[in-house]
Short mmCIF file of C-alpha atoms and ligand atoms in Angstrom, two decimals:
data_model
loop_
_atom_site.label_atom_id
_atom_site.label_comp_id
_atom_site.label_asym_id
_atom_site.label_seq_id
_atom_site.Cartn_x
_atom_site.Cartn_y
_atom_site.Cartn_z
CA MET C 4 -35.27 34.15 28.50
CA ASN C 5 -37.44 31.63 30.33
CA PRO C 6 -37.37 28.18 29.43
CA LEU C 7 -40.55 26.62 28.19
CA ASN C 8 -41.20 22.76 28.54
CA HIS C 9 -44.85 22.43 29.28
CA VAL C 10 -47.73 24.54 27.82
CA ALA C 11 -51.31 24.15 29.09
CA ILE C 12 -54.39 25.29 27.18
CA ILE C 13 -58.05 25.48 27.97
CA MET C 14 -59.41 25.37 24.41
CA ASP C 15 -62.54 27.50 25.12
CA GLY C 16 -64.85 29.06 22.78
CA ASN C 17 -65.89 26.21 20.05
CA GLY C 18 -69.54 26.58 20.77
CA ARG C 19 -69.59 30.58 20.28
CA TRP C 20 -67.57 30.07 17.28
CA GLY C 21 -70.12 27.50 15.85
CA ILE C 22 -73.21 29.28 16.58
CA LYS C 23 -71.50 32.71 15.06
CA ASN C 24 -70.37 31.09 11.91
CA LYS C 25 -72.70 27.94 11.15
CA ASN C 26 -75.50 28.14 13.74
CA SER C 27 -74.47 25.12 15.30
CA ARG C 28 -72.42 24.74 18.61
CA ASN C 29 -71.11 21.04 17.12
CA ALA C 30 -69.94 22.72 14.03
CA GLY C 31 -67.78 24.83 16.34
CA HIS C 32 -66.37 21.72 18.26
CA LYS C 33 -65.32 20.08 14.61
CA ALA C 34 -63.57 23.67 13.72
CA GLY C 35 -61.81 23.32 16.96
CA LEU C 36 -60.03 20.15 16.09
CA LYS C 37 -58.22 21.70 13.25
CA THR C 38 -56.79 24.09 15.80
CA VAL C 39 -55.78 21.23 17.99
CA GLU C 40 -53.64 19.71 15.06
CA LEU C 41 -52.13 23.32 14.20
CA ILE C 42 -51.16 23.91 18.08
CA ILE C 43 -49.56 20.49 18.39
CA LYS C 44 -47.52 21.01 15.30
CA ASN C 45 -46.31 24.68 16.62
CA SER C 46 -45.48 23.14 20.01
CA ILE C 47 -43.01 20.80 18.12
CA ASP C 48 -41.54 23.60 16.20
CA HIS C 49 -41.10 25.58 19.41
CA ASN C 50 -39.28 22.21 21.21
CA ILE C 51 -42.21 22.42 23.80
CA LYS C 52 -41.87 19.02 25.47
CA PHE C 53 -45.38 18.54 27.03
CA LEU C 54 -48.53 20.08 25.88
CA THR C 55 -51.64 19.43 27.99
CA LEU C 56 -55.23 20.12 26.45
CA TYR C 57 -58.41 20.60 28.25
CA ALA C 58 -60.93 18.79 26.22
CA PHE C 59 -63.84 17.78 28.52
CA SER C 60 -64.28 18.58 32.21
CA THR C 61 -65.83 16.68 34.77
CA GLU C 62 -68.33 19.53 34.84
CA ASN C 63 -69.13 19.12 31.07
CA TRP C 64 -71.33 16.12 31.89
CA LYS C 65 -74.08 18.88 32.51
CA ARG C 66 -74.19 19.71 28.78
CA PRO C 67 -76.89 18.44 26.51
CA LYS C 68 -76.83 14.79 25.50
CA LYS C 69 -76.38 15.65 21.80
CA GLU C 70 -73.36 17.71 22.30
CA ILE C 71 -71.77 15.18 24.55
CA ASN C 72 -72.51 12.45 22.06
CA TYR C 73 -71.08 14.53 19.32
CA LEU C 74 -67.72 15.48 21.17
CA PHE C 75 -66.87 11.98 22.01
CA SER C 76 -67.88 10.90 18.22
CA LEU C 77 -65.23 13.60 17.21
CA LEU C 78 -62.85 12.25 19.60
CA GLU C 79 -63.31 8.60 18.41
CA ASN C 80 -62.74 9.57 14.82
CA PHE C 81 -59.84 11.98 15.43
CA LEU C 82 -58.03 8.83 17.44
CA LYS C 83 -58.92 6.34 15.04
CA ASN C 84 -57.67 8.76 11.77
CA LYS C 85 -54.87 10.38 13.49
CA LEU C 86 -52.85 7.88 15.44
CA ILE C 87 -50.63 7.21 12.50
CA ASN C 88 -49.60 10.73 12.11
CA PHE C 89 -48.98 10.88 16.03
CA ASN C 90 -46.36 7.85 15.20
CA LYS C 91 -45.06 9.42 12.14
CA HIS C 92 -44.37 12.63 14.10
CA ASN C 93 -43.00 10.98 17.24
CA ILE C 94 -45.93 12.30 19.48
CA LYS C 95 -46.75 10.56 22.57
CA LEU C 96 -50.40 10.69 23.66
CA LYS C 97 -51.56 10.39 27.25
CA ILE C 98 -55.16 10.85 28.53
CA ILE C 99 -55.39 12.61 31.87
CA GLY C 100 -58.83 12.41 33.78
CA LYS C 101 -60.70 9.32 34.73
CA LYS C 102 -61.30 6.67 32.01
CA ASN C 103 -64.85 5.71 32.70
CA PHE C 104 -66.36 6.00 29.22
CA SER C 105 -68.08 3.18 26.87
CA LYS C 106 -66.10 -0.04 26.75
CA ASN C 107 -65.19 0.94 23.28
CA LEU C 108 -63.81 4.30 24.00
CA ASN C 109 -61.66 3.08 26.89
CA ASN C 110 -60.31 0.65 24.90
CA LEU C 111 -59.66 2.93 22.04
CA LEU C 112 -57.78 5.48 24.52
CA LYS C 113 -55.56 2.55 25.89
CA LYS C 114 -54.91 1.62 22.62
CA SER C 115 -53.94 5.10 21.64
CA GLU C 116 -51.59 5.49 24.74
CA SER C 117 -49.84 2.26 24.26
CA LYS C 118 -49.13 2.56 20.43
CA THR C 119 -47.58 6.04 21.06
CA LYS C 120 -46.01 5.24 24.34
CA ASN C 121 -42.32 5.32 23.02
CA ASN C 122 -42.57 8.36 20.97
CA THR C 123 -40.25 11.25 22.30
CA LYS C 124 -40.60 14.45 20.52
CA ILE C 125 -43.49 15.68 22.43
CA GLN C 126 -46.21 14.25 25.04
CA VAL C 127 -49.56 15.44 24.48
CA ASN C 128 -51.70 15.09 27.62
CA LEU C 129 -55.32 15.36 26.69
CA ALA C 130 -57.47 16.03 29.76
CA LEU C 131 -60.70 14.06 29.25
CA ASN C 132 -63.19 13.74 32.09
CA TYR C 133 -60.59 15.72 34.17
CA GLY C 134 -61.30 17.57 37.22
CA ALA C 135 -58.50 19.05 39.16
CA LYS C 136 -60.38 18.70 42.45
CA SER C 137 -61.02 15.02 42.20
CA GLU C 138 -57.41 14.71 40.96
CA ILE C 139 -56.16 16.19 44.32
CA ILE C 140 -58.58 14.02 46.43
CA ASN C 141 -57.47 10.87 44.64
CA ALA C 142 -53.98 11.68 45.19
CA VAL C 143 -54.47 12.31 48.90
CA ASN C 144 -56.52 9.15 49.42
CA LYS C 145 -53.80 7.00 47.60
CA LEU C 146 -51.33 8.18 50.19
CA ASN C 147 -53.51 7.50 52.92
CA LYS C 148 -53.99 3.99 51.62
CA GLN C 149 -50.40 3.42 51.53
CA ASN C 150 -49.65 5.21 54.86
CA LEU C 151 -47.58 7.86 53.16
CA LYS C 152 -47.09 11.32 54.62
CA ILE C 153 -49.13 14.36 52.83
CA THR C 154 -46.13 16.16 51.65
CA GLU C 155 -45.90 18.40 48.53
CA LYS C 156 -43.83 15.82 46.68
CA ASN C 157 -46.11 12.98 47.44
CA ILE C 158 -48.88 14.72 46.64
CA SER C 159 -47.43 15.74 42.87
CA SER C 160 -46.28 11.94 42.50
CA HIS C 161 -49.91 10.97 43.04
CA LEU C 162 -51.37 13.11 40.35
CA TYR C 163 -52.08 12.30 36.47
CA THR C 164 -49.24 14.61 35.91
CA LYS C 165 -46.64 12.47 38.10
CA ASN C 166 -43.15 12.86 36.10
CA ILE C 167 -44.41 15.70 34.30
CA PRO C 168 -43.11 19.34 35.15
CA ASP C 169 -45.70 21.83 35.99
CA PRO C 170 -46.80 23.99 33.10
CA GLU C 171 -44.74 27.15 33.00
CA LEU C 172 -47.67 28.71 30.77
CA LEU C 173 -51.43 28.35 30.83
CA ILE C 174 -53.32 29.77 27.87
CA ARG C 175 -57.01 30.01 27.90
CA THR C 176 -59.02 31.03 24.83
CA GLY C 177 -62.62 32.53 24.50
CA ASN C 178 -62.48 35.53 26.34
CA THR C 179 -63.07 34.27 29.73
CA LYS C 180 -61.14 34.31 32.57
CA ARG C 181 -61.28 31.53 35.00
CA LEU C 182 -59.59 28.15 35.53
CA SER C 183 -62.80 25.89 35.44
CA ASN C 184 -61.09 22.93 37.55
CA PHE C 185 -58.15 22.83 35.58
CA LEU C 186 -54.89 21.61 37.31
CA LEU C 187 -55.41 23.73 40.31
CA TRP C 188 -52.42 22.29 41.79
CA GLN C 189 -49.91 22.23 39.02
CA LEU C 190 -50.80 25.77 37.90
CA SER C 191 -49.71 27.25 41.21
CA TYR C 192 -46.88 29.10 39.67
CA SER C 193 -47.68 29.27 35.81
CA GLU C 194 -47.89 32.53 33.84
CA ILE C 195 -51.59 32.85 32.61
CA PHE C 196 -52.55 34.33 29.32
CA PHE C 197 -56.19 35.07 28.44
CA GLU C 198 -56.92 35.13 24.91
CA LYS C 199 -59.76 36.74 23.37
CA LYS C 200 -59.87 34.80 20.46
CA LEU C 201 -62.27 31.81 20.15
CA TRP C 202 -60.27 28.30 19.96
CA PRO C 203 -61.33 27.79 16.34
CA ASP C 204 -59.87 31.05 15.47
CA PHE C 205 -56.71 30.83 17.62
CA ASN C 206 -53.67 30.47 15.03
CA THR C 207 -50.12 30.23 15.08
CA ASN C 208 -49.41 34.06 15.13
CA ASN C 209 -51.43 34.34 18.26
CA PHE C 210 -49.52 31.40 19.62
CA ASN C 211 -46.06 32.67 18.71
CA LYS C 212 -46.88 36.09 20.29
CA ILE C 213 -48.02 34.76 23.70
CA ILE C 214 -44.63 32.60 23.87
CA ARG C 215 -42.63 35.52 22.93
CA LYS C 216 -44.42 37.34 25.87
CA TYR C 217 -43.75 34.57 28.07
CA LYS C 218 -40.18 34.16 27.35
CA ASN C 219 -39.46 37.57 28.27
CA LEU C 220 -41.44 37.82 31.52
CA LYS C 221 -39.69 38.35 34.82
CA ARG C 222 -40.62 35.24 36.99
CA ASN C 223 -40.14 35.71 40.48
CA PHE C 224 -41.36 32.66 42.29
CA GLY C 225 -41.65 34.83 45.45
CA SER C 226 -38.06 36.05 45.31
CA ILE C 227 -37.34 39.73 43.94
C1 LIG V 328 -64.82 24.63 24.71
O1 LIG V 328 -65.88 25.35 24.15
C2 LIG V 328 -64.69 23.01 24.48
C3 LIG V 328 -65.26 21.96 25.33
C4 LIG V 328 -65.83 22.16 26.69
C5 LIG V 328 -65.65 20.72 24.88
P1 LIG V 328 -67.16 25.44 24.50
O2 LIG V 328 -67.95 24.29 24.09
O3 LIG V 328 -67.20 25.56 26.28
O4 LIG V 328 -67.61 26.90 23.84
P2 LIG V 328 -68.30 27.98 24.16
O5 LIG V 328 -67.37 28.41 25.77
O6 LIG V 328 -69.67 27.38 24.87
O7 LIG V 328 -68.15 29.06 23.21
C1 LIG V 329 -63.66 24.60 30.24
O1 LIG V 329 -64.58 25.24 29.33
C2 LIG V 329 -63.56 22.89 29.89
C3 LIG V 329 -62.80 22.78 28.54
C4 LIG V 329 -62.41 23.78 27.79
C5 LIG V 329 -62.77 21.51 28.24
P1 LIG V 329 -65.77 25.56 29.78
O2 LIG V 329 -66.47 26.35 28.64
O3 LIG V 329 -66.49 24.14 30.08
O4 LIG V 329 -65.80 26.11 31.07
P2 LIG V 329 -66.92 27.09 31.80
O5 LIG V 329 -68.17 26.23 32.38
O6 LIG V 329 -67.28 28.41 30.89
O7 LIG V 329 -66.04 27.60 33.07
MG1 LIG V 330 -66.92 27.32 27.09
#
């Protein structure tokens, strides 16, 4: 059976779920938060050590202001209300992406990271204002500045995900088959599962089924 240390998820389909069920995209974002909590719990049950969730891409700034503001207010409330639970369940939170939000939000993000930094059960990476291409460009620029060679190891160790093993498994919900600028470097050998269900409808059974399938795959890494 294949080991599983790191699962990455593109949580897609909130907007469509919201329109279909409540005639509001934002209602879908709210519903999606429940799935976030559920999948964190399920990941702990599976003894997964790293869970990376794509919450907001560098391209998502193209959305209407009303939706962007709502998303960030959800995030703010989530962090304010759930930080206690993160500590109770020994969950470490890390933000990956460029933290250039309002001063208040930047501070809240930093505080959430520092208050959970010694937790050891699972590390949840929240990809916020994250784009893989800019992540790679930043890494290469840092190497140049320090006069370091452009090697695979040096690039990996200058990404947001330094010290974290690459995801063995990527799941994208929402019936769309693309990567949308997510972890392009780190996913180079990941097993990819595209799930039809919209993120708010994604559940423990769906997650377990994917993990079962993943664990039984034959992974070649170029060999036979
Ligand atoms: C993904 O759901 C969540 C974010 C990008 C914040 P979407 O909002 O993209 O949902 P759809 O794809 O429009 O249904
Ligand atoms: C990817 O979903 C980003 C997140 C889930 C945060 P999108 O809905 O933004 O992706 P595209 O634009 O359809 O590719
Ligand atoms: Mg989408």
